[in-house]
Amino acid sequence: MSHLIAPSLLSADFLNLERDIRMVNDSQADWFHVDVMDGHFVPNISFGFSIISQIKSIATKPLDVHLMISDPDRYVADFKKSGADNLTVHYETCIHLHRSIYSIKEHGMKAGVVINPHTPVENLRDIVAHVDLVLLMSVNPGFGGQKFIEGTYNRISRLKDLLIQLNSQAVIEVDGGVDTTNAARLVEAGADVLVAGSAVFNTPNPAETIKKLKLLS
Ligand code: DX5
Ligand code: ZN
């Protein structure tokens, strides 16, 4: 499959959120990336259920919801109700990760696991056969506009090898500092989904940037 583009609404203009959502609807993007932060697991707070429901009411593409929150199990049903299509939880927040993944699936969503830049890819060995996606953070989670961590290419390759070895169909998503200068190399390394926030919304023509990230030319 050709790689997917998931613009992160964290960098959208919240005073013109409807305009930005419609821009993504009409663009070559594939998913909406929706970052939920609790001020506990990460040192920032973003938005919650009512905003996500409103995004869902006009979005014509799947909502890829990235939970940067402690104890995500408590809210799985609420995120389903708000319109999440993919729900991704941090490995670092889930004591019973296998249970969390199955809870997400039982609620009818695609289940993802995400790891911070310092968490070894190999720690996912016993969960990759059970997830629909693996999200690799290429910055420390919590903020948009941070510098891409170069070691990510190697982590993608190692994850790709692990998925092949264990016969996992999970897609590999990369999040943080992705832009038109590193996108091609990320896809070459094995990324299936590129999340991009500031690289899309902080450019004069976001739809054009999405197109560049999609076509890689
Ligand atoms: C960071 C979030 C990202 C963020 C990416 O914690 O998970 O999704 O929006 O923003 P950029 O693309 O600007 O690094
Ligand atoms: Zn994210």
CSV table of C-alpha atoms and ligand atoms in Angstrom, one decimal:
chain,number,residue,atom,x,y,z
A,1,MET,CA,0.0,0.0,0.0
A,2,SER,CA,1.1,3.5,-0.5
A,3,HIS,CA,1.8,5.4,2.7
A,4,LEU,CA,-0.9,7.4,4.4
A,5,ILE,CA,-0.8,11.0,5.7
A,6,ALA,CA,-2.4,12.0,9.0
A,7,PRO,CA,-2.3,15.7,9.7
A,8,SER,CA,-2.3,16.5,13.4
A,9,LEU,CA,-5.0,18.9,14.4
A,10,LEU,CA,-2.9,19.9,17.4
A,11,SER,CA,-1.3,22.5,15.1
A,12,ALA,CA,-4.6,23.6,13.5
A,13,ASP,CA,-6.0,27.1,14.0
A,14,PHE,CA,-8.6,26.5,16.8
A,15,LEU,CA,-10.3,29.7,15.9
A,16,ASN,CA,-10.8,28.4,12.5
A,17,LEU,CA,-11.1,24.7,13.2
A,18,GLU,CA,-14.0,24.0,10.9
A,19,ARG,CA,-12.0,25.6,8.0
A,20,ASP,CA,-9.0,23.5,8.8
A,21,ILE,CA,-11.0,20.3,9.0
A,22,ARG,CA,-12.6,20.9,5.7
A,23,MET,CA,-9.2,21.6,4.2
A,24,VAL,CA,-8.1,18.2,5.4
A,25,ASN,CA,-11.3,16.6,4.0
A,26,ASP,CA,-10.6,18.1,0.6
A,27,SER,CA,-6.9,17.3,0.6
A,28,GLN,CA,-4.9,14.2,-0.2
A,29,ALA,CA,-4.7,13.3,3.5
A,30,ASP,CA,-6.0,10.0,4.7
A,31,TRP,CA,-6.7,10.3,8.4
A,32,PHE,CA,-7.1,13.0,11.0
A,33,HIS,CA,-4.6,12.7,13.8
A,34,VAL,CA,-6.1,13.8,17.1
A,35,ASP,CA,-3.8,14.3,20.1
A,36,VAL,CA,-5.3,13.9,23.6
A,37,MET,CA,-3.0,15.1,26.5
A,38,ASP,CA,-3.9,15.0,30.2
A,39,GLY,CA,-1.2,17.2,31.9
A,40,HIS,CA,-0.1,14.1,33.8
A,41,PHE,CA,1.5,11.6,31.4
A,42,VAL,CA,2.7,14.5,29.4
A,43,PRO,CA,3.4,18.1,30.5
A,44,ASN,CA,0.6,19.6,28.4
A,45,ILE,CA,-3.2,19.5,28.1
A,46,SER,CA,-5.0,19.5,24.8
A,47,PHE,CA,-8.7,18.7,24.3
A,48,GLY,CA,-11.3,16.1,25.1
A,49,PHE,CA,-14.5,14.4,24.2
A,50,SER,CA,-16.8,17.3,23.2
A,51,ILE,CA,-14.2,18.7,20.7
A,52,ILE,CA,-13.6,15.3,19.3
A,53,SER,CA,-17.3,14.7,18.8
A,54,GLN,CA,-17.5,18.0,16.9
A,55,ILE,CA,-14.6,17.2,14.8
A,56,LYS,CA,-16.2,13.9,14.0
A,57,SER,CA,-19.5,15.6,12.9
A,58,ILE,CA,-17.8,17.1,9.9
A,59,ALA,CA,-14.7,14.9,9.2
A,60,THR,CA,-15.0,12.7,6.2
A,61,LYS,CA,-11.9,10.7,7.0
A,62,PRO,CA,-11.1,8.4,10.0
A,63,LEU,CA,-10.1,9.9,13.3
A,64,ASP,CA,-6.8,8.5,14.5
A,65,VAL,CA,-6.8,9.3,18.2
A,66,HIS,CA,-3.5,9.3,20.1
A,67,LEU,CA,-3.9,9.1,23.8
A,68,MET,CA,-1.2,10.7,25.9
A,69,ILE,CA,-3.0,10.1,29.1
A,70,SER,CA,-2.5,8.0,32.2
A,71,ASP,CA,-4.9,5.1,32.8
A,72,PRO,CA,-6.5,5.2,29.3
A,73,ASP,CA,-8.6,2.1,30.0
A,74,ARG,CA,-11.0,4.3,31.9
A,75,TYR,CA,-12.0,6.2,28.8
A,76,VAL,CA,-12.1,3.7,26.0
A,77,ALA,CA,-16.0,3.7,25.8
A,78,ASP,CA,-16.0,7.5,25.8
A,79,PHE,CA,-13.6,7.8,22.9
A,80,LYS,CA,-15.6,5.3,20.9
A,81,LYS,CA,-18.7,7.4,21.6
A,82,SER,CA,-16.9,10.6,20.6
A,83,GLY,CA,-16.1,9.1,17.2
A,84,ALA,CA,-12.6,7.6,17.4
A,85,ASP,CA,-11.8,5.1,14.6
A,86,ASN,CA,-8.3,4.2,15.7
A,87,LEU,CA,-7.4,4.4,19.4
A,88,THR,CA,-3.7,4.3,20.3
A,89,VAL,CA,-2.4,3.9,23.8
A,90,HIS,CA,1.1,4.4,25.2
A,91,TYR,CA,3.0,1.3,26.2
A,92,GLU,CA,4.4,3.4,29.1
A,93,THR,CA,0.9,4.0,30.5
A,94,CYS,CA,-0.6,0.5,30.3
A,95,ILE,CA,0.2,-2.0,33.0
A,96,HIS,CA,-2.1,-4.5,31.4
A,97,LEU,CA,-1.5,-3.6,27.8
A,98,HIS,CA,-3.0,-6.8,26.3
A,99,ARG,CA,-6.2,-6.1,28.2
A,100,SER,CA,-6.2,-2.4,27.0
A,101,ILE,CA,-5.8,-3.5,23.3
A,102,TYR,CA,-8.6,-6.0,23.5
A,103,SER,CA,-10.9,-3.5,25.2
A,104,ILE,CA,-10.3,-1.1,22.3
A,105,LYS,CA,-11.1,-3.9,19.8
A,106,GLU,CA,-14.2,-5.0,21.7
A,107,HIS,CA,-15.4,-1.4,21.4
A,108,GLY,CA,-15.2,-1.6,17.6
A,109,MET,CA,-12.1,0.5,17.1
A,110,LYS,CA,-8.7,-0.3,15.5
A,111,ALA,CA,-6.2,-0.7,18.3
A,112,GLY,CA,-2.7,0.9,18.4
A,113,VAL,CA,0.2,0.9,20.7
A,114,VAL,CA,2.7,3.8,20.9
A,115,ILE,CA,6.2,3.9,22.3
A,116,ASN,CA,8.3,6.9,23.5
A,117,PRO,CA,11.7,7.5,21.8
A,118,HIS,CA,13.6,5.8,24.6
A,119,THR,CA,11.4,2.6,24.8
A,120,PRO,CA,13.1,-0.3,23.0
A,121,VAL,CA,11.1,-1.5,19.9
A,122,GLU,CA,11.9,-5.0,21.1
A,123,ASN,CA,9.6,-4.5,24.1
A,124,LEU,CA,6.7,-4.8,21.7
A,125,ARG,CA,7.6,-8.4,20.7
A,126,ASP,CA,4.6,-10.0,22.5
A,127,ILE,CA,2.0,-7.5,21.6
A,128,VAL,CA,2.6,-6.8,17.9
A,129,ALA,CA,0.5,-9.8,16.7
A,130,HIS,CA,-2.5,-8.3,18.5
A,131,VAL,CA,-2.4,-4.6,17.4
A,132,ASP,CA,-3.6,-2.9,14.2
A,133,LEU,CA,-0.9,-0.2,14.4
A,134,VAL,CA,2.3,0.7,16.1
A,135,LEU,CA,3.1,4.3,16.5
A,136,LEU,CA,6.7,5.3,17.0
A,137,MET,CA,7.2,8.7,18.6
A,138,SER,CA,10.0,10.6,16.8
A,139,VAL,CA,9.9,13.3,19.5
A,140,ASN,CA,9.1,13.2,23.2
A,141,PRO,CA,5.3,13.4,23.4
A,142,GLY,CA,3.5,16.5,24.6
A,143,PHE,CA,4.1,19.3,22.1
A,144,GLY,CA,4.0,20.1,18.4
A,145,GLY,CA,6.9,21.7,16.6
A,146,GLN,CA,9.7,19.7,18.2
A,147,LYS,CA,12.9,18.5,16.5
A,148,PHE,CA,12.8,15.1,14.8
A,149,ILE,CA,15.0,12.5,16.5
A,150,GLU,CA,17.3,11.0,13.9
A,151,GLY,CA,17.5,7.5,15.6
A,152,THR,CA,13.9,7.0,14.4
A,153,TYR,CA,15.0,5.6,11.0
A,154,ASN,CA,16.8,2.7,12.7
A,155,ARG,CA,13.9,2.1,15.0
A,156,ILE,CA,11.5,1.9,12.1
A,157,SER,CA,13.7,-0.7,10.4
A,158,ARG,CA,14.0,-2.8,13.6
A,159,LEU,CA,10.2,-2.6,14.1
A,160,LYS,CA,9.6,-3.6,10.5
A,161,ASP,CA,11.9,-6.7,10.9
A,162,LEU,CA,10.0,-7.6,14.1
A,163,LEU,CA,6.6,-7.4,12.4
A,164,ILE,CA,7.8,-9.6,9.5
A,165,GLN,CA,9.4,-12.1,11.9
A,166,LEU,CA,6.2,-12.4,14.0
A,167,ASN,CA,3.8,-12.3,11.0
A,168,SER,CA,2.1,-9.1,12.3
A,169,GLN,CA,0.0,-7.1,9.9
A,170,ALA,CA,0.3,-3.9,12.0
A,171,VAL,CA,1.0,-0.7,10.2
A,172,ILE,CA,3.9,1.5,11.3
A,173,GLU,CA,3.1,5.2,12.1
A,174,VAL,CA,5.6,7.9,12.9
A,175,ASP,CA,4.8,11.0,14.9
A,176,GLY,CA,6.8,14.1,15.7
A,177,GLY,CA,8.9,16.4,13.6
A,178,VAL,CA,7.9,14.9,10.3
A,179,ASP,CA,8.2,17.2,7.3
A,180,THR,CA,8.9,17.3,3.6
A,181,THR,CA,12.7,16.9,4.3
A,182,ASN,CA,12.5,13.6,6.1
A,183,ALA,CA,9.2,12.0,4.8
A,184,ALA,CA,10.7,10.1,1.9
A,185,ARG,CA,13.4,8.5,4.1
A,186,LEU,CA,10.9,7.5,6.7
A,187,VAL,CA,8.8,5.7,4.1
A,188,GLU,CA,11.9,4.1,2.7
A,189,ALA,CA,12.7,2.9,6.2
A,190,GLY,CA,9.3,1.2,6.4
A,191,ALA,CA,6.8,3.8,7.7
A,192,ASP,CA,3.2,3.3,6.5
A,193,VAL,CA,1.6,6.4,8.1
A,194,LEU,CA,3.2,9.8,8.6
A,195,VAL,CA,1.7,12.2,11.2
A,196,ALA,CA,2.5,15.9,10.6
A,197,GLY,CA,1.3,18.8,12.6
A,198,SER,CA,3.3,22.0,12.3
A,199,ALA,CA,4.8,21.0,8.9
A,200,VAL,CA,1.3,21.1,7.5
A,201,PHE,CA,-0.6,23.8,9.4
A,202,ASN,CA,2.3,26.3,9.8
A,203,THR,CA,2.9,26.5,6.1
A,204,PRO,CA,1.2,29.0,3.7
A,205,ASN,CA,-0.6,26.3,1.7
A,206,PRO,CA,-1.3,23.3,4.0
A,207,ALA,CA,-3.1,21.3,1.3
A,208,GLU,CA,-0.1,21.7,-1.0
A,209,THR,CA,2.2,20.4,1.8
A,210,ILE,CA,-0.1,17.4,2.4
A,211,LYS,CA,0.2,16.7,-1.3
A,212,LYS,CA,4.0,16.9,-1.1
A,213,LEU,CA,4.1,14.5,1.9
A,214,LYS,CA,1.8,12.1,0.0
A,215,LEU,CA,3.5,12.2,-3.4
A,216,LEU,CA,7.1,12.6,-2.0
A,217,SER,CA,8.1,14.6,-5.0
B,1,DX5,C1,3.2,15.3,20.0
B,1,DX5,C2,2.0,14.8,19.2
B,1,DX5,C3,2.1,15.0,17.8
B,1,DX5,C4,2.2,16.4,17.3
B,1,DX5,C5,3.2,16.4,16.2
B,1,DX5,O1,3.2,14.8,21.2
B,1,DX5,O2,1.8,13.4,19.4
B,1,DX5,O3,1.1,14.4,17.1
B,1,DX5,O4,1.0,17.0,17.0
B,1,DX5,O5,3.5,17.7,15.8
B,1,DX5,P1,4.7,18.0,14.9
B,1,DX5,O6,4.4,17.4,13.5
B,1,DX5,O7,4.6,19.5,14.8
B,1,DX5,O8,5.9,17.5,15.5
B,2,ZN,ZN,0.3,12.4,18.1
